[in-house]
mmCIF file of C-alpha atoms in Angstrom:
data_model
loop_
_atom_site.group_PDB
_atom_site.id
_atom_site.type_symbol
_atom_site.label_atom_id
_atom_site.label_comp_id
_atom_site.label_asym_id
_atom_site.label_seq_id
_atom_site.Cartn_x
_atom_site.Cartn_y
_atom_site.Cartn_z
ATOM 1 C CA UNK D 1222 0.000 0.000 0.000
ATOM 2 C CA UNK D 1223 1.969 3.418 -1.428
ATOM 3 C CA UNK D 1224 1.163 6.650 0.776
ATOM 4 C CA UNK D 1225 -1.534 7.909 -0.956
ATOM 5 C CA UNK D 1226 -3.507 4.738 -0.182
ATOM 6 C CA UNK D 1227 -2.414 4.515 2.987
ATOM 7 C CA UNK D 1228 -3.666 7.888 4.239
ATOM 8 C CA UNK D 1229 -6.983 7.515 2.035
ATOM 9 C CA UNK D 1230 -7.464 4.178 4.116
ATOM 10 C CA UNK D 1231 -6.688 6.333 7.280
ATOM 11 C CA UNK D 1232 -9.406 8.958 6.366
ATOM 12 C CA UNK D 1233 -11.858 6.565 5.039
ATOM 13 C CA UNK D 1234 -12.113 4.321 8.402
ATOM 14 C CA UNK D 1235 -11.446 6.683 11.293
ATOM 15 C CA UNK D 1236 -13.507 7.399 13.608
ATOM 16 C CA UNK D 1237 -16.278 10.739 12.536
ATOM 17 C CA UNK D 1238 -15.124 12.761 15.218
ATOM 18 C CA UNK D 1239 -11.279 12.737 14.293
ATOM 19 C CA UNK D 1240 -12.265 12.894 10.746
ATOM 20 C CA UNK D 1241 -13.678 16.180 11.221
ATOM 21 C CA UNK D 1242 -11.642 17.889 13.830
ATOM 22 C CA UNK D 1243 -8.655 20.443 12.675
ATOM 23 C CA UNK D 1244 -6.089 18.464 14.274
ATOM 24 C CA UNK D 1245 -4.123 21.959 15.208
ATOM 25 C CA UNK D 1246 -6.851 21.978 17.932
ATOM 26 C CA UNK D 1247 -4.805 19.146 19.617
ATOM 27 C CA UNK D 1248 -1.888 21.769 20.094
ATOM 28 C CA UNK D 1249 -4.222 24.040 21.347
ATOM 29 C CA UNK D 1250 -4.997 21.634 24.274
ATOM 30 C CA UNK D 1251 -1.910 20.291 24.842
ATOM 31 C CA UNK D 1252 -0.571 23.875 25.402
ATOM 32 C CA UNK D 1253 -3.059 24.986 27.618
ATOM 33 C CA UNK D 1254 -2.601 21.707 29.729
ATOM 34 C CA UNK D 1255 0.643 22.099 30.117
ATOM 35 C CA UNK D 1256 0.497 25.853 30.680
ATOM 36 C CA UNK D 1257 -2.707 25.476 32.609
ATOM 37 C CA UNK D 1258 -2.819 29.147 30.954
ATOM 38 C CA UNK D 1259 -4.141 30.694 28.174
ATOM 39 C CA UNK D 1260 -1.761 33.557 27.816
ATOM 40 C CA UNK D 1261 1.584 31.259 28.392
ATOM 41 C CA UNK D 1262 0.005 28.537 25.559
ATOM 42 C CA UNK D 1263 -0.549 31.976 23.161
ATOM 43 C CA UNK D 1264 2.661 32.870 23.419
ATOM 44 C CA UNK D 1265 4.218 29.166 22.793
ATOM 45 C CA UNK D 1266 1.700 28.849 19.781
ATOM 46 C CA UNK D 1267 2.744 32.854 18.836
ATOM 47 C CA UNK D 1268 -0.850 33.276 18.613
ATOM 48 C CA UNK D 1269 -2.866 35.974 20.658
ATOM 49 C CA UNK D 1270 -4.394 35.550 23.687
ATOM 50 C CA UNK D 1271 -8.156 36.222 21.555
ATOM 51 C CA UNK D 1272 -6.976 33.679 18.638
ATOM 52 C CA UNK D 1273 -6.523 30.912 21.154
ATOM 53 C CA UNK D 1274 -9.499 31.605 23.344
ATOM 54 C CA UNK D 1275 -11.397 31.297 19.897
ATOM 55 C CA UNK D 1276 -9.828 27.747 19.164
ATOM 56 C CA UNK D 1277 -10.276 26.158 22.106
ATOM 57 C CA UNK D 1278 -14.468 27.323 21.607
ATOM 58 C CA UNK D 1279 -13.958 25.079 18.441
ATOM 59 C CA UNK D 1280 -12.550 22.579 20.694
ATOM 60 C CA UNK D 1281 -14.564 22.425 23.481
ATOM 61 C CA UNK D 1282 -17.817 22.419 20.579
ATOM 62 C CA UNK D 1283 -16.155 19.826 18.874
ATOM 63 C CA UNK D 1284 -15.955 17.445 21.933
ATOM 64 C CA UNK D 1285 -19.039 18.388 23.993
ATOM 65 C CA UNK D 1286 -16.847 19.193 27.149
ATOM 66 C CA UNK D 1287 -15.656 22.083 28.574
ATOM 67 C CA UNK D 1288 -12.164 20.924 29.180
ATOM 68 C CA UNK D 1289 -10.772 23.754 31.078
ATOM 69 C CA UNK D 1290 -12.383 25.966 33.601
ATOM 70 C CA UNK D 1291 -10.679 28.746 35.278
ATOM 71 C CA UNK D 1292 -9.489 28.504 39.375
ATOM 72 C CA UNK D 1293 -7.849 32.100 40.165
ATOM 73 C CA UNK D 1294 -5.294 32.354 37.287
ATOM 74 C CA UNK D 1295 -4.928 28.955 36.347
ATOM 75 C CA UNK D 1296 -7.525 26.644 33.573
ATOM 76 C CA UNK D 1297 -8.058 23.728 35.769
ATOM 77 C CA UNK D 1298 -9.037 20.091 33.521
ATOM 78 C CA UNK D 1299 -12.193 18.748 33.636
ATOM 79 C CA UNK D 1300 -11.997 14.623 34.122
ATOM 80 C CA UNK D 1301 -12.244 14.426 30.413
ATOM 81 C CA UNK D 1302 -9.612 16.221 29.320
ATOM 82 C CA UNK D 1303 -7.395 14.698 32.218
ATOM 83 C CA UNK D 1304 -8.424 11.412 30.793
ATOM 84 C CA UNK D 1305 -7.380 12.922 27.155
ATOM 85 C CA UNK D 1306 -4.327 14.843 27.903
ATOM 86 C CA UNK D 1307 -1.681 12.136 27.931
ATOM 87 C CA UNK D 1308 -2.694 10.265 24.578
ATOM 88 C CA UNK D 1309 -3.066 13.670 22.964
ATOM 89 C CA UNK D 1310 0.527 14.484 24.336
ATOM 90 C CA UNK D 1311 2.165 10.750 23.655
ATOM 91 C CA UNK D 1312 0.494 11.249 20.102
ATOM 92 C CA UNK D 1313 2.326 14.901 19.474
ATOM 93 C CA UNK D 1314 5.572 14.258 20.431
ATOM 94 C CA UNK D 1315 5.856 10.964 18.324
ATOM 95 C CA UNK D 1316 4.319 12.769 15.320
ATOM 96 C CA UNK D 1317 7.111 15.452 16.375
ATOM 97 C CA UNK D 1318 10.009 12.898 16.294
ATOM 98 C CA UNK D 1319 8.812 11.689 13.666
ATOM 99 C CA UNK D 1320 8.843 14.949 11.597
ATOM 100 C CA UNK D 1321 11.579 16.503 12.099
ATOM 101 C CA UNK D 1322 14.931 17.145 10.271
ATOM 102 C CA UNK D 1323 16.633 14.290 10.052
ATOM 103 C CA UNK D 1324 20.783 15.111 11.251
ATOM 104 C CA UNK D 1325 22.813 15.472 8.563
ATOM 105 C CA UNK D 1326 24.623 12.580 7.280
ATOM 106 C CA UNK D 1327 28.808 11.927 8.013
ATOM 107 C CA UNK D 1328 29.908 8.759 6.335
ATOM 108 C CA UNK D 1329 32.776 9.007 8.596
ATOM 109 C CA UNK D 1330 30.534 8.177 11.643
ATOM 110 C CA UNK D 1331 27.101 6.905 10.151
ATOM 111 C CA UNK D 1332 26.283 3.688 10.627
ATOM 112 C CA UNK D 1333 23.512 3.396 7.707
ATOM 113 C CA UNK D 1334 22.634 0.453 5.735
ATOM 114 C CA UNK D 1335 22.279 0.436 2.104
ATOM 115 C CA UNK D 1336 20.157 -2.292 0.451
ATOM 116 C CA UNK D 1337 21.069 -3.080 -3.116
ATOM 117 C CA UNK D 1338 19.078 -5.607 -5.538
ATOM 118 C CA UNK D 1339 21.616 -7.554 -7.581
ATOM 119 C CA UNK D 1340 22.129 -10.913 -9.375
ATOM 120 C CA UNK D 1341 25.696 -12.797 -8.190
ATOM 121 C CA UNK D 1342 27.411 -10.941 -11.417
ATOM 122 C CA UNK D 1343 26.421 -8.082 -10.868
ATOM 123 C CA UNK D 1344 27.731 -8.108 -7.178
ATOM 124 C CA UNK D 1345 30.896 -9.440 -8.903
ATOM 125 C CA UNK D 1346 31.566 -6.376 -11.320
ATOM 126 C CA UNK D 1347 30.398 -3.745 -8.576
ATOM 127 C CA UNK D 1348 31.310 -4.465 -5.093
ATOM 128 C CA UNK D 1349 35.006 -5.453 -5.013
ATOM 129 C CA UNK D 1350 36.008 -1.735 -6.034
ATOM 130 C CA UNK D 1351 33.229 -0.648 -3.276
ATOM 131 C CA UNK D 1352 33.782 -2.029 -0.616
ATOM 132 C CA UNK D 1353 37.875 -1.136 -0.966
ATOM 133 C CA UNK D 1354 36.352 2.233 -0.822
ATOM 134 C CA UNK D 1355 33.596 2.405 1.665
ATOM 135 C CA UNK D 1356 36.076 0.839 4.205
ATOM 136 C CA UNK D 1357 38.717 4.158 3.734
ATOM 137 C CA UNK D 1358 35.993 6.606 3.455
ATOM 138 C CA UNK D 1359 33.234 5.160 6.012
ATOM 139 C CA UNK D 1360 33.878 2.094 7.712
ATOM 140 C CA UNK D 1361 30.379 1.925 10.126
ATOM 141 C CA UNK D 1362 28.194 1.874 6.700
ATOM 142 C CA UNK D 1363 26.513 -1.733 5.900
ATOM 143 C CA UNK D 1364 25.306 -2.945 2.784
ATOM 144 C CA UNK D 1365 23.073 -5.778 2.973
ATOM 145 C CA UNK D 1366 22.649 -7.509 -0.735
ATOM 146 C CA UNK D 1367 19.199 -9.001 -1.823
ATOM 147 C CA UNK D 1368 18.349 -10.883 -5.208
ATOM 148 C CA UNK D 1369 16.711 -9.136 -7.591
ATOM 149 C CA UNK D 1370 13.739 -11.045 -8.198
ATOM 150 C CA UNK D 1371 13.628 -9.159 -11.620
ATOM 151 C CA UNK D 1372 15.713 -7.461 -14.295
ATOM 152 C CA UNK D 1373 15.440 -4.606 -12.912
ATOM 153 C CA UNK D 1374 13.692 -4.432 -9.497
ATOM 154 C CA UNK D 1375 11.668 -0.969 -10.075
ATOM 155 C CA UNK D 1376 9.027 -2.032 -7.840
ATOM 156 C CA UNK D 1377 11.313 -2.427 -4.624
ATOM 157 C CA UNK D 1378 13.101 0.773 -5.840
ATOM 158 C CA UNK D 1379 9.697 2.778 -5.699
ATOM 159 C CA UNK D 1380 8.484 0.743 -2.970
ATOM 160 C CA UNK D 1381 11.743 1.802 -0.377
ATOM 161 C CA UNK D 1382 11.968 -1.589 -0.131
ATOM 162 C CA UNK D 1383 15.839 -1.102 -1.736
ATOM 163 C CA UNK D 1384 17.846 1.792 -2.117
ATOM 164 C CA UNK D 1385 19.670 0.702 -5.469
ATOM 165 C CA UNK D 1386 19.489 -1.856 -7.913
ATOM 166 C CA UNK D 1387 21.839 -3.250 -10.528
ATOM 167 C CA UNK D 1388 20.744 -4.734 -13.666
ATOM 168 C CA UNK D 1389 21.960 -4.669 -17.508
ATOM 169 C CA UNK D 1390 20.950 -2.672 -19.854
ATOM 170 C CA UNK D 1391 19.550 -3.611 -23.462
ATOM 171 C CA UNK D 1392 18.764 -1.859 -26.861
ATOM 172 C CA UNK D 1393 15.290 -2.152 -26.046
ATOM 173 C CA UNK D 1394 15.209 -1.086 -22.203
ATOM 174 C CA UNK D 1395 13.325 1.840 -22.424
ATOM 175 C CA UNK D 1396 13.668 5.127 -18.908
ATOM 176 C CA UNK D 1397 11.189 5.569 -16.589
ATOM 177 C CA UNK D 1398 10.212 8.702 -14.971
ATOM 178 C CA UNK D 1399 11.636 9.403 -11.508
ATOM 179 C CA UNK D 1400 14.542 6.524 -11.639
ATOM 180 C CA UNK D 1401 17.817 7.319 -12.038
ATOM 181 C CA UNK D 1402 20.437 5.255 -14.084
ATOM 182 C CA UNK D 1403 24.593 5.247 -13.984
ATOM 183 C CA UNK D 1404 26.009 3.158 -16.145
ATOM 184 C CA UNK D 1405 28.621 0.994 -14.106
ATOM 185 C CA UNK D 1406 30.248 -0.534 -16.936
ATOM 186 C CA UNK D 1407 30.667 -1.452 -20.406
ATOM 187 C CA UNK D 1408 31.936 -4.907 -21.839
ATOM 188 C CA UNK D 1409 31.271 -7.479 -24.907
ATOM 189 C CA UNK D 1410 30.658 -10.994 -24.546
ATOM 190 C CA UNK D 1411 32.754 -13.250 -25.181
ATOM 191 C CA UNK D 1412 32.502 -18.009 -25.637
ATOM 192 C CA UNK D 1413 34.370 -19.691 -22.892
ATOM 193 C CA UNK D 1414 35.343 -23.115 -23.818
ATOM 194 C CA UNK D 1415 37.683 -26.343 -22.506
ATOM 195 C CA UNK D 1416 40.526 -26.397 -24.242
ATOM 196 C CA UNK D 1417 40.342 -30.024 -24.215
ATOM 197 C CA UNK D 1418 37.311 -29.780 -26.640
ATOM 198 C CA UNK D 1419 37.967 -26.966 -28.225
ATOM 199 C CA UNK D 1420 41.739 -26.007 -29.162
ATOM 200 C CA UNK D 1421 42.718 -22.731 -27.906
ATOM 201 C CA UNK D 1422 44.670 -21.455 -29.992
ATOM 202 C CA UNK D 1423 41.784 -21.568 -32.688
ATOM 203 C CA UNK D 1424 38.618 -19.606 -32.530
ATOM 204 C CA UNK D 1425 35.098 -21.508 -32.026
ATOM 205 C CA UNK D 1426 33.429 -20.175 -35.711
ATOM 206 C CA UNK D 1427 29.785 -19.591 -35.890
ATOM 207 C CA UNK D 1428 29.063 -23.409 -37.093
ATOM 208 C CA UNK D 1429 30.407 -25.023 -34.249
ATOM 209 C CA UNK D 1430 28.564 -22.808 -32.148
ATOM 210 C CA UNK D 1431 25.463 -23.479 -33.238
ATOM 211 C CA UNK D 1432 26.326 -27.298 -33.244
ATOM 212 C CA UNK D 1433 27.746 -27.268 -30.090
ATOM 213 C CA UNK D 1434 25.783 -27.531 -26.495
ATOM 214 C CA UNK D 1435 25.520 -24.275 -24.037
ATOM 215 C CA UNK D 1436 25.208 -23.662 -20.593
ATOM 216 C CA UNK D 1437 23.058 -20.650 -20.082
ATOM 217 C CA UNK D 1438 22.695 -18.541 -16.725
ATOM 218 C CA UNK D 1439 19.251 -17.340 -16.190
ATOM 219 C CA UNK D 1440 19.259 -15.381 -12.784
ATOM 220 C CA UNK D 1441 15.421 -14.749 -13.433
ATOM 221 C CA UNK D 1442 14.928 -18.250 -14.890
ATOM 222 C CA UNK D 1443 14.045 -17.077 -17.993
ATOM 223 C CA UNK D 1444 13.417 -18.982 -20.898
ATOM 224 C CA UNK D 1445 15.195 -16.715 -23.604
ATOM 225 C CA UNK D 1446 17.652 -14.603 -22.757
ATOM 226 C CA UNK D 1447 19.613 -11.876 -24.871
ATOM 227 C CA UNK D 1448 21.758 -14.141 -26.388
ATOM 228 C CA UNK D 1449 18.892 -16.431 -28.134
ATOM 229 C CA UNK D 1450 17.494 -13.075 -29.344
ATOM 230 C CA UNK D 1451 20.076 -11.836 -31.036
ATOM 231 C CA UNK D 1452 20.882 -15.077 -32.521
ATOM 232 C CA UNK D 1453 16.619 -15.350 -33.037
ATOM 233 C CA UNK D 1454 17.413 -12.336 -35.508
ATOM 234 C CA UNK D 1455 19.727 -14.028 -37.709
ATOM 235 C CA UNK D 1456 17.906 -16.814 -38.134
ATOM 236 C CA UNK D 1457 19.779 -19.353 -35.498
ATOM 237 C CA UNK D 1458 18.919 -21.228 -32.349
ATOM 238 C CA UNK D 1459 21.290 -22.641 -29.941
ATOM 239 C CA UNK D 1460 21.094 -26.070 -28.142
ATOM 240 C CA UNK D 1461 20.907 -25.478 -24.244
ATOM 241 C CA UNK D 1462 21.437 -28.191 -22.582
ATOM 242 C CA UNK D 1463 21.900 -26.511 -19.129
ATOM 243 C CA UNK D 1464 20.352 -23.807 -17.196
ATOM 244 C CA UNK D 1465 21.568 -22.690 -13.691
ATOM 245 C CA UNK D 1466 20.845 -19.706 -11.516
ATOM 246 C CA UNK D 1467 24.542 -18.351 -10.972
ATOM 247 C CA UNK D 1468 27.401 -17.604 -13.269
ATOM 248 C CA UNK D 1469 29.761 -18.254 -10.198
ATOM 249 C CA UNK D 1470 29.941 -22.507 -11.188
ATOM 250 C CA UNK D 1471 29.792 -22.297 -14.214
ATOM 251 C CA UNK D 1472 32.595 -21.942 -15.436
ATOM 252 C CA UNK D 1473 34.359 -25.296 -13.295
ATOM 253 C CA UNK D 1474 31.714 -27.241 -15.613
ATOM 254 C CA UNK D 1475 32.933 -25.891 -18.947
ATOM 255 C CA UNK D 1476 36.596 -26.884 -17.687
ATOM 256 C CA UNK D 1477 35.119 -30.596 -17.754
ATOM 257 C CA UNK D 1478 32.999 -30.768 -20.583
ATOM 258 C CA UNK D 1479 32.218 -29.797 -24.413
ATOM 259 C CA UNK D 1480 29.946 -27.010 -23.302
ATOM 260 C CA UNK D 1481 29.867 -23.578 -24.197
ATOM 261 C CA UNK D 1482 29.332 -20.669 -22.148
ATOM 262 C CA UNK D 1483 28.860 -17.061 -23.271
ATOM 263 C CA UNK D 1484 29.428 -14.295 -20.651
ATOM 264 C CA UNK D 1485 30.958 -10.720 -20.324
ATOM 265 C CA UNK D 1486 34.566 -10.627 -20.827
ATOM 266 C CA UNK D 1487 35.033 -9.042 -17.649
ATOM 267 C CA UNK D 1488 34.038 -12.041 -15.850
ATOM 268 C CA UNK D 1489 35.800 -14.366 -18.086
ATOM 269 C CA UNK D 1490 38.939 -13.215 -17.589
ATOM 270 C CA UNK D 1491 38.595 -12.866 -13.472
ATOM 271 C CA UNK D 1492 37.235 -16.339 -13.109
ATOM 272 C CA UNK D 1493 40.308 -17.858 -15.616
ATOM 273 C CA UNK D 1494 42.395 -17.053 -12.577
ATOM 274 C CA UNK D 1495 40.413 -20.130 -10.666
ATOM 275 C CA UNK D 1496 39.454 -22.695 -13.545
ATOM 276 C CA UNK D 1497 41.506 -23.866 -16.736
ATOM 277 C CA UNK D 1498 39.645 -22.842 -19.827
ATOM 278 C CA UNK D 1499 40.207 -20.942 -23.016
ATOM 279 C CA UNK D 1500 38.340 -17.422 -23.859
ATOM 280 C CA UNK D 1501 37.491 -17.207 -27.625
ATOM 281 C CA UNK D 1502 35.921 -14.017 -29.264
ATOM 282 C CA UNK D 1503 31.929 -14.235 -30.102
ATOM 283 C CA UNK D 1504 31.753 -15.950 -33.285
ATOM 284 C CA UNK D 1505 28.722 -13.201 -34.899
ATOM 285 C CA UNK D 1506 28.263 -9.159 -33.831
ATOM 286 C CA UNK D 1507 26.048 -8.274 -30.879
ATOM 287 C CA UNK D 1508 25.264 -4.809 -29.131
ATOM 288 C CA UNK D 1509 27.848 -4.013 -26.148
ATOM 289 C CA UNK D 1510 25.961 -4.521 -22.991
ATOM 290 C CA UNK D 1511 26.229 -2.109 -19.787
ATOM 291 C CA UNK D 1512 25.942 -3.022 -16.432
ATOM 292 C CA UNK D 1513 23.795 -0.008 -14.885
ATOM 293 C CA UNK D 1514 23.146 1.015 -11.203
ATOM 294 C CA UNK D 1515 19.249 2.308 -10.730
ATOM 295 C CA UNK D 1516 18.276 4.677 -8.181
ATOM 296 C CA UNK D 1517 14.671 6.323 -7.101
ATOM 297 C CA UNK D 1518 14.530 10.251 -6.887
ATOM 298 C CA UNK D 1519 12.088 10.448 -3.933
ATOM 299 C CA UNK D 1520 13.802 7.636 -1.852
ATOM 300 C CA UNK D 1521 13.694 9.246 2.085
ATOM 301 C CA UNK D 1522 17.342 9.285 2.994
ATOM 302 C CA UNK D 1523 18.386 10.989 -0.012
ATOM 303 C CA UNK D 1524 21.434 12.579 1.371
ATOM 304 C CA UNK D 1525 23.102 9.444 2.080
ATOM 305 C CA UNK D 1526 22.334 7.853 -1.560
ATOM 306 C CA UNK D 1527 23.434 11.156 -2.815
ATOM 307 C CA UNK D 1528 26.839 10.352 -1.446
ATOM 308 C CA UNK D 1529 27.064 7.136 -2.301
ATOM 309 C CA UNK D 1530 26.083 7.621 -5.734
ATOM 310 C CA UNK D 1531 28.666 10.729 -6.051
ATOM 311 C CA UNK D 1532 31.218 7.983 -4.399
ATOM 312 C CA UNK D 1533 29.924 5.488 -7.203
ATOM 313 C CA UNK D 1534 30.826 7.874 -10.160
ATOM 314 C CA UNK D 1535 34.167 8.318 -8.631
ATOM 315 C CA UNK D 1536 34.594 5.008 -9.261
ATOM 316 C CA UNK D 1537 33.119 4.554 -12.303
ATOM 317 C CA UNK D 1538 34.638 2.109 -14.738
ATOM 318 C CA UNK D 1539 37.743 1.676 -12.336
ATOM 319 C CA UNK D 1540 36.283 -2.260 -10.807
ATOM 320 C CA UNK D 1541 38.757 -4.210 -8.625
#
């Protein structure tokens, strides 16, 4: 439920007499019961002595009590508005706490968590040169890492439920109105291969490709992913004959077999360092891909994603 549903719901299904009152009439009351005075709570409101006298009349009409009645100098309670005066005060000073300015953030001190939606790869290609950083420039902040249950997770991002999310970008992703996009990084893919099965000092051509048998990551377990449409385009299909969730073991199951893989070159050449295999060049021309970090304009601690983002473009295209 966003906030303008939520307060319609509030309106909608309180009770008549709330629904109707001013609610400024509360601080009216709560002033004069803690002044037990009229001309003290005026001059806390900065309101004349007249202009309050005339709000608590719309007070007192609105309830059907007198709430006050005056002993020598002082507006005594009546036993309703004793029996009112600490929920109406309890209720004010959380609204109070609730609504004020929030203290400026200091990454050097703040202990904030950031919440990012991300698929394993995309934690790969971000987070190794970020978290080098964050623990120089603020070592208290947390980042707690959730998978995106979509490409992009827009909903979360509008919803608060995340304060960033990574994703890749295609020729056909279209913008949307009040998110924010950095583009991370840019890369090509490229065929990993054994180079039992497939020599490597020869490159895999398009026909042996296409023969050949693929592993496929699908974070979102997609059927067809960007790969099968581009080939789709020219005419060619692809023989999976395994999907899997992560690219992270994948590539210790091309070492041992005749499968292909396709992934970003970026991640080729960083897992290498753990598995044999050879990395051959994409045997037909697709669009570059980016890897993009998303952000929501109106997200409520906007001073803290402002720094991390400016931090972010520091680092731009500069990944461990």
């Amino acid at each position: 439920m966003n906030e303008v549903h939520c307060y319609q719901y509030i309106v909608n299904f309180m009770h008549p007499n709330l629904r109707n009152l001013d609610l400024n009439l509360l601080l009216v009351f709560d002033a004069v019961w803690r002044h037990q005075s009229v001309a003290r709570a005026a001059e806390e409101l900065a309101l004349s002595n007249s202009a309050l006298s005339h709000a608590l009349s719309r007070l007192r009409r609105h309830l059907g009590d007198e709430l006050f009645y005056r002993v020598g100098h002082e507006m005594q309670p009546t036993l309703f508005a004793t029996a009112l005066a600490e929920s109406v005060n309890n209720s004010l000073s959380q609204l109070n706490q609730s609504v004020q300015k929030r203290p400026r953030f200091d990454p050097a001190t703040s202990q904030h968590e950031f919440t990012f939606a991300v698929t394993d790869f995309t934690t790969f290609s971000l987070f190794p040169a970020l978290m080098a950083k964050v623990q120089q420039l603020a070592p208290w902040i947390r980042f707690q890492l959730i998978h995106s249950e979509q490409k992009v997770a827009l909903h979360e991002l509008m919803a608060g439920r995340v304060d960033f999310a990574l994703g890749f970008s295609e020729t056909h992703d279209r913008r949307l109105p009040d998110i924010e996009e950095m583009d991370w990084m840019e890369d090509e893919y490229v065929v990993i291969a054994s180079p039992r099965f497939f020599p490597a000092d020869r490159p895999v051509d398009l026909t042996q490709y296409i023969a050949a048998r693929h592993l496929v990551v699908t974070p979102w377990n997609e059927e067809t992913g960007y790969i099968d449409s581009e080939l789709a385009l020219l005419g060619l299909e692809r023989h999976i004959a395994l999907r899997m969730p992560s690219v992270l073991g994948a590539p210790f199951i091309i070492a041992q077999s005749p499968l292909l893989m396709t992934i970003p070159r970026y991640a080729a050449e960083r897992l290498q360092h753990s598995v044999e295999y050879a990395i051959h060049p994409l045997p037909f021309a697709i669009p570059r891909y980016t890897v993009k970090i998303y952000s929501w304009q109106k997200n409520s601690q906007r001073d803290a994603c402002r720094w991390l983002l400016e931090l972010l473009r520091g680092l731009k295209n500069q990944p461990a």
